[in-house]
Structure formats: structure tokens, C-alpha cells
Amino acid sequence: MDKNMNRRDFIKAGGMSTLAVTLGSTGLFTLGGKQTAFAKSSIASTAGYGPLVKDPGGILDLPKGFQYRIISEEGGKLSDGRPIPAMFDGMAAFPGKQNSTVLIRNHELSGNTSYPVEGKNPYNKNETGGTTALVVGPNRELEDEYITSAGTIRNCAGGATPWGTWLTCEETLNRGHGYVFEVDPDDPEGNISKTPIRDMGAFSHEATATDPETGIVYLTEDSSPSFFYRFIPNDRSQKVGALQKGGTLQAAALEESSSTSAGNFDSGQNFSIVWKDVDPEKPSDDAIAKDCIQFSRLEGAYFAGGVFWFDDTSAGDKNLGRVYRYIPATNTLELFYESTDSNDLEMPDNICITPWGDLWIAEDGGGVDRIVGLTPEGEAYTFAENRLNNSELAGPTFSTNGQTFFVNIQSPGITFAIWGPFARKNSGRQRQMGHAAPPAAYAPQVDDKLVEFAERKGMSTLEAAAFHRHGMPIL
């Protein structure tokens, strides 16, 4: 696609189907038994699932062949009659009984609100944030919806653990808050859900992701400046409650550089990093004092294929956002992508790796927000666009069978189940995404020394660059 073309202008010829709407190959949609023609774009995308077509309901545009069902809305009723809380945010999917999917969903609430999390066993009875669970059957119908934790502040994002729990993060600096809590969907509002993991730090948390090989938890901070942390648990058994046994909190610093600002990074450039212990009661202050890397404002996080992905929502020369990846095996940090055009990507927030290996990003740009995909080949595409309002999309996650995509509109809170001709699971492509070169427009220049090395070793410059990027010395 021409990089100068306005992506949003041509994508807006898109479409989708609601619960009662199905798109077919005829260029017609069915609504209430009637068929109506819709406009089709003549421009085909080379990545993703093609151009979007307009949602007749005016809510969510999707590519042809996909459809959605609204499974939850704020202000409705939970299964026990309590109100469905507002401000839907981060989310993860877990396998449930009889081929169901269990979603754990954050509610970014603080202070007075019309639809608080009304918990029966809250951490702080005066606070309105928390988490809920949704049990979705294999037919994508909602079977149950209930509160899983309560009494917290601004539950923004978090992350799933390999042992089947959700780490919900408080994005606040309020005294007595700013912690990570573990939520067990099988023990809703249990005591563990109101036990802060204090050694994970008291700061304005955003997201977490756990390395299943080591049990180390990586964390992002939504503040300015913000820091990239990791938590090394004392108990690495990867069981419910093990994180509450404490551990060591560390922040990332550059190994061989006097600079502490990530703003000096170039796309495709990689850095060896060192980890410095920080005081969990004042980690941000400690990270500044110890010259750790300062980011603009970190947001989403995801671990897949041996790689930890995270984004910086307002970083870059045009403040449109950056995507980073950290590779624990080589202890290297790399700027993978920087947006230079709001039509490509604007203010990345929650992220996930799809079952087939693409990186999907929810935007929080304050305008028309989308789900944007990046492929291992470096192409960007749009999968979904919020047509309802200017509220952010949040909580992108896939069912464990890879056949249903779940996502939220934050306000008014709406949770969608989306399905259609998704690509099959592909763990190899997930690993490819983790080790792919950055998109060509953002890739580093290959110097003469690397070209000479490649020729001498009988490999392509891309192969040599890949080896060099992941720690192989170029002699």
C-alpha cells in the first residue's frame, strides 16, 4: 500500500455483522430477514483480512466475513443481580468447563460512579474498582457473569499467568494502593484477590506478562517518566498464591550507555541491558536515582514465543507511539516499530499476539480508535474500528482455541465476541514474529562491516543482521 495514502479514508468502506447481521460473498447483508446492498471497497489490503465494511448498527466495523455479538454492557445485571460495573479495560481469556471461555475483565474505576464494582469481600470498601468474570459458551452466548475482586482503584490492565490466574494492576499512586493483585477465576472474591503483592511495587501500574519458562513477571508503568520492571519471585512454582511469597523487583538500565532516555533509540536498534534492584515501596524514585531507562508512558504488555512485547503510547518523534520487544535469552531490548503517521498507528495501548503470530494493538488516541495488526513481514493493517464514539478499545484477547476474539469499548462499557475466518494457530509464526526484522521503513541501516561479514560467512545480510541483533559478535 502507498505509504502516503490515508489509511483511515480507504478503510472506512468496511463492514461487519452484528448478532443479526451476516456478511456473505454476494455483497449483501441480512438484517431481520431483508437483504440490503453495501458499498465495497475496490482496494485490497496485502495484509490482514482486507478492507473494512460499515457496520449497519454503527458500532464496530470489521472485515467482510466477520461478525460480532455484544455479550456484556455496563449498567446491566450480573448473574446475581448486582450491576455490571463501568469502565471496561484490560482482559484475558482462560479455558472453562465444557469448552467454555472464562474472561477476566478489569474496571478502571475510582471515586463515585453510577456503576461501581459492588464487592462482598473488598480490599478497601471505600473504593469502586475491581474485576469481573464472564463465562462464554462455545456458541459465544454468555452463561454467567460475576465479580471476582473489588475495592481497588483504576484497574487498568494486567496480565494472565501461565497457571490460569489474572494479575490486575492498579494505575494509581494513592496511599495504600498502586499494587498488583492476583485474581483466581475459580475463587471469586477470595482472600487472595484482596491481598496486594507488595514486592511487585507500589507505583502507577499498567500491564504485566509472565515468562512461562522462568516464572519471571515483567511489568510496565503508566506514568511519565515510566520504567520497565521485572519481578523475580522467591517461589517459582507457578502456582496460585506463589507470588505473594515475595521476590525482587528490578528496573532495566542500559549496559553501555550514559543515556537514560529511550527517546534516543533508533528503530531496529538493540541494546544490552542490566537489571538493577529497586525499592518496591518507591521504585520510580529508585529507578531515577539508579539511571534506569526512562520511557515516555508505557502501556500494554504481552509475552509470546520467548519475547516480551510492550508499547510506549506517546513516544517517538511525532508522539504517536512505539512498540518495543525484550528478548530474555539474549538480554536485549529493541525498538521494533515507531509510528510516524496517525493513519498507521496512533497511541498504542493494550496488545496481544494472535494465535497465528501477528501483533494486535488497541489504540487509545482520543479519536476513531482501532485494532491495528503488525505482521512478521512488517505490514500494518486494521482489523476493527470503533464507530460508536471516541472511547478507547481495550482488553484484546483470544479464546484458547483461537476461534473467538474478545475486546471491549471502554465507555460505555461493551464487551464483544468476534468470529470469522481467522487464520489457524501457528506457534512457529509466533516465534517468527518474535525474531523478525523490524518493518523495512523502520529497520536499521546495514553497515559495510555487516555486509562484508555476511559475504564472508556465505549468508544473506538479513541473516547476519538477525544474528547480530540477537547477540552474535560480528568479527
XYZ file of N, CA and C in Angstrom, residues 143-250:
324
model
N -22.994 -17.242 29.627
C -23.602 -18.203 30.535
C -23.601 -17.721 31.978
N -22.632 -16.909 32.344
C -22.526 -16.444 33.726
C -21.672 -15.176 33.738
N -21.909 -14.302 34.715
C -21.135 -13.070 34.853
C -21.133 -12.681 36.326
N -19.933 -12.510 36.893
C -19.857 -12.298 38.331
C -18.608 -11.494 38.692
N -18.604 -10.932 39.904
C -17.478 -10.152 40.403
C -16.394 -11.103 40.918
N -15.128 -10.785 40.601
C -14.017 -11.623 41.045
C -13.097 -10.918 42.028
N -13.089 -9.576 42.045
C -12.323 -8.826 43.046
C -12.902 -7.429 43.127
N -12.671 -6.757 44.268
C -13.287 -5.445 44.483
C -12.448 -4.628 45.459
N -12.779 -3.328 45.522
C -12.157 -2.442 46.495
C -10.812 -1.888 46.088
N -10.518 -1.888 44.793
C -9.260 -1.364 44.297
C -9.508 -0.105 43.479
N -8.431 0.494 42.947
C -8.517 1.772 42.240
C -7.957 1.627 40.833
N -8.701 2.085 39.855
C -8.234 2.192 38.468
C -7.557 0.908 37.993
N -8.315 -0.179 37.981
C -7.788 -1.444 37.453
C -7.687 -1.314 35.943
N -6.518 -0.917 35.486
C -6.346 -0.549 34.078
C -6.062 -1.774 33.225
N -4.885 -2.333 33.371
C -4.559 -3.538 32.598
C -4.095 -4.613 33.570
N -3.125 -5.389 33.172
C -2.661 -6.512 33.979
C -2.106 -7.557 33.048
N -2.328 -8.828 33.376
C -1.854 -9.885 32.508
C -2.207 -11.255 33.050
N -2.407 -12.195 32.142
C -2.674 -13.576 32.524
C -1.387 -14.242 32.988
N -1.523 -15.216 33.874
C -0.368 -16.014 34.293
C -0.436 -17.383 33.621
N 0.708 -18.069 33.488
C 0.694 -19.403 32.885
C -0.094 -20.419 33.709
N -0.362 -20.122 34.987
C -1.084 -21.071 35.840
C -2.577 -20.744 35.949
N -3.063 -19.854 35.087
C -4.504 -19.678 34.958
C -5.145 -18.624 35.829
N -4.363 -17.668 36.322
C -4.929 -16.556 37.073
C -4.667 -15.248 36.338
N -5.270 -14.194 36.842
C -5.151 -12.863 36.247
C -4.481 -11.936 37.252
N -3.466 -11.200 36.821
C -2.841 -10.177 37.641
C -3.467 -8.840 37.277
N -4.252 -8.267 38.168
C -4.897 -6.990 37.909
C -4.072 -5.887 38.552
N -3.867 -4.801 37.822
C -2.944 -3.743 38.228
C -3.686 -2.450 38.537
N -3.307 -1.815 39.640
C -3.854 -0.509 39.987
C -2.991 0.592 39.369
N -3.622 1.443 38.589
C -2.920 2.578 37.998
C -3.187 3.812 38.875
N -2.469 3.880 39.988
C -2.683 4.957 40.947
C -1.474 5.073 41.855
N -1.332 6.259 42.445
C -0.313 6.493 43.468
C -0.957 6.784 44.814
N -2.263 6.544 44.933
C -2.954 6.780 46.200
C -2.356 5.920 47.312
N -2.264 6.503 48.472
C -1.693 5.792 49.620
C -2.483 4.505 49.891
N -1.762 3.420 50.118
C -2.395 2.139 50.371
C -2.820 1.413 49.117
N -2.536 1.996 47.958
C -2.901 1.391 46.678
C -1.701 1.477 45.727
N -1.931 1.185 44.445
C -0.843 1.144 43.481
C -0.157 -0.205 43.435
N -0.943 -1.280 43.674
C -0.377 -2.623 43.759
C -0.908 -3.543 42.650
N -0.335 -4.731 42.613
C -0.808 -5.820 41.768
C -1.522 -6.826 42.667
N -2.665 -7.335 42.194
C -3.432 -8.340 42.911
C -3.635 -9.548 41.994
N -3.621 -10.732 42.565
C -3.865 -11.945 41.797
C -5.332 -12.343 41.923
N -5.975 -12.602 40.800
C -7.396 -12.954 40.774
C -7.528 -14.369 40.209
N -8.139 -15.237 41.004
C -8.355 -16.614 40.597
C -9.812 -16.758 40.157
N -10.062 -17.032 38.868
C -11.457 -17.140 38.412
C -12.225 -18.262 39.087
N -11.499 -19.246 39.664
C -12.162 -20.343 40.368
C -12.429 -20.017 41.838
N -11.956 -18.866 42.297
C -12.173 -18.447 43.684
C -12.551 -16.968 43.703
N -13.710 -16.616 43.127
C -14.093 -15.203 43.020
C -14.235 -14.534 44.380
N -13.663 -13.345 44.480
C -13.668 -12.550 45.705
C -13.078 -13.304 46.897
N -12.167 -14.234 46.603
C -11.463 -14.936 47.669
C -10.436 -14.026 48.315
N -9.843 -14.496 49.399
C -8.894 -13.666 50.135
C -7.670 -13.298 49.308
N -7.267 -14.190 48.387
C -6.103 -13.871 47.561
C -6.366 -12.635 46.696
N -7.619 -12.427 46.300
C -7.956 -11.305 45.424
C -7.839 -9.960 46.114
N -7.769 -9.952 47.444
C -7.623 -8.681 48.164
C -6.295 -8.620 48.927
N -5.331 -9.439 48.477
C -4.000 -9.449 49.084
C -3.003 -8.831 48.112
N -2.563 -7.600 48.351
C -1.624 -6.978 47.408
C -0.281 -7.700 47.395
N 0.295 -7.817 46.211
C 1.637 -8.397 46.082
C 2.614 -7.233 46.229
N 2.952 -6.911 47.457
C 3.680 -5.680 47.761
C 5.074 -5.638 47.133
N 5.727 -6.790 47.023
C 7.078 -6.787 46.459
C 7.078 -6.494 44.963
N 5.910 -6.509 44.334
C 5.824 -6.119 42.929
C 5.786 -4.607 42.770
N 5.820 -3.906 43.876
C 5.965 -2.458 43.821
C 4.681 -1.683 43.995
N 4.822 -0.499 44.578
C 3.738 0.467 44.698
C 4.029 1.596 43.719
N 3.385 1.544 42.561
C 3.545 2.586 41.548
C 2.334 2.567 40.631
N 2.317 3.423 39.652
C 1.185 3.510 38.727
C 1.303 2.382 37.704
N 0.832 1.213 38.101
C 0.978 0.014 37.276
C 0.125 0.104 36.012
N 0.598 -0.549 34.971
C -0.206 -0.702 33.754
C -0.429 -2.180 33.459
N 0.580 -2.868 32.943
C 0.374 -4.237 32.476
C 1.479 -5.154 32.987
N 1.205 -6.460 32.933
C 2.186 -7.477 33.274
C 2.159 -8.579 32.227
N 3.235 -9.332 32.149
C 3.280 -10.554 31.345
C 4.336 -11.453 31.954
N 4.070 -12.748 31.978
C 4.933 -13.699 32.683
C 5.616 -14.634 31.700
N 6.912 -14.812 31.886
C 7.679 -15.763 31.095
C 7.377 -17.171 31.619
N 6.739 -18.025 30.822
C 6.371 -19.357 31.329
C 7.562 -20.255 31.601
N 8.722 -19.946 31.030
C 9.906 -20.772 31.260
C 10.551 -20.485 32.613
N 10.521 -19.233 33.041
C 11.243 -18.843 34.250
C 10.324 -18.419 35.396
N 9.087 -18.071 35.085
C 8.190 -17.550 36.102
C 8.433 -16.096 36.434
N 9.365 -15.437 35.744
C 9.632 -14.013 35.973
C 8.500 -13.193 35.376
N 8.048 -12.194 36.116
C 6.953 -11.338 35.681
C 7.521 -9.991 35.241
N 7.170 -9.556 34.040
C 7.592 -8.257 33.519
C 6.435 -7.271 33.661
N 6.764 -6.014 33.991
C 5.735 -5.031 34.298
C 6.026 -3.699 33.618
N 4.952 -2.999 33.221
C 5.080 -1.653 32.676
C 4.433 -0.654 33.626
N 4.872 0.594 33.504
C 4.409 1.667 34.382
C 3.764 2.758 33.551
N 2.541 3.142 33.910
C 1.838 4.206 33.207
C 2.027 5.499 33.973
N 3.125 6.162 33.675
C 3.470 7.417 34.322
C 4.448 8.124 33.400
N 4.919 9.284 33.787
C 5.879 9.989 32.948
C 6.908 10.693 33.841
N 8.173 10.270 33.846
C 8.683 9.140 33.068
C 8.183 7.823 33.641
N 8.329 6.757 32.866
C 7.954 5.432 33.334
C 9.100 4.474 33.073
N 9.040 3.335 33.764
C 10.147 2.399 33.740
C 9.655 0.994 33.407
N 10.595 0.197 32.923
C 10.352 -1.196 32.558
C 10.916 -2.056 33.684
N 10.031 -2.834 34.335
C 10.410 -3.608 35.514
C 10.305 -5.116 35.254
N 10.978 -5.862 36.128
C 10.719 -7.292 36.214
C 10.682 -7.692 37.694
N 9.920 -8.732 37.980
C 9.778 -9.244 39.337
C 10.228 -10.691 39.340
N 11.240 -11.000 40.165
C 11.761 -12.356 40.271
C 11.185 -12.970 41.545
N 10.234 -13.888 41.425
C 9.582 -14.433 42.616
C 10.524 -15.302 43.454
N 10.330 -15.260 44.757
C 11.058 -16.185 45.630
C 10.617 -17.620 45.380
N 9.344 -17.786 45.104
C 8.762 -19.103 44.836
C 8.374 -19.167 43.366
N 9.106 -19.946 42.589
C 8.849 -20.026 41.149
C 8.066 -21.280 40.787
N 7.260 -21.762 41.695
C 6.479 -22.967 41.432
C 5.343 -22.715 40.449
N 5.059 -21.456 40.157
C 3.991 -21.068 39.233
C 2.657 -21.689 39.647
N 2.294 -21.409 40.898
C 1.024 -21.852 41.458
C 0.281 -20.659 42.030
N -1.015 -20.826 42.196
C -1.824 -19.765 42.778
C -1.267 -19.400 44.153
N -1.010 -18.113 44.372
C -0.526 -17.638 45.659
C 0.980 -17.584 45.803
N 1.733 -18.178 44.856
C 3.197 -18.213 44.987
C 3.793 -16.807 44.943
N 3.231 -15.910 44.156
C 3.785 -14.562 44.035
C 3.680 -13.788 45.347
N 2.687 -14.122 46.172
C 2.520 -13.435 47.445
C 3.642 -13.762 48.435
N 4.496 -14.724 48.101
C 5.618 -15.069 48.969
C 6.803 -14.138 48.775
N 6.623 -13.115 47.943
C 7.660 -12.096 47.794
C 8.640 -12.378 46.681
N 9.572 -11.447 46.531
C 10.560 -11.561 45.482
C 11.338 -10.268 45.342
N 12.060 -10.151 44.239
C 12.912 -8.996 43.985
C 12.375 -8.205 42.804
N 12.219 -6.896 42.992
C 11.784 -6.009 41.915
C 12.995 -5.309 41.331
N 13.089 -5.307 40.008
C 14.220 -4.684 39.313
C 13.725 -3.804 38.176
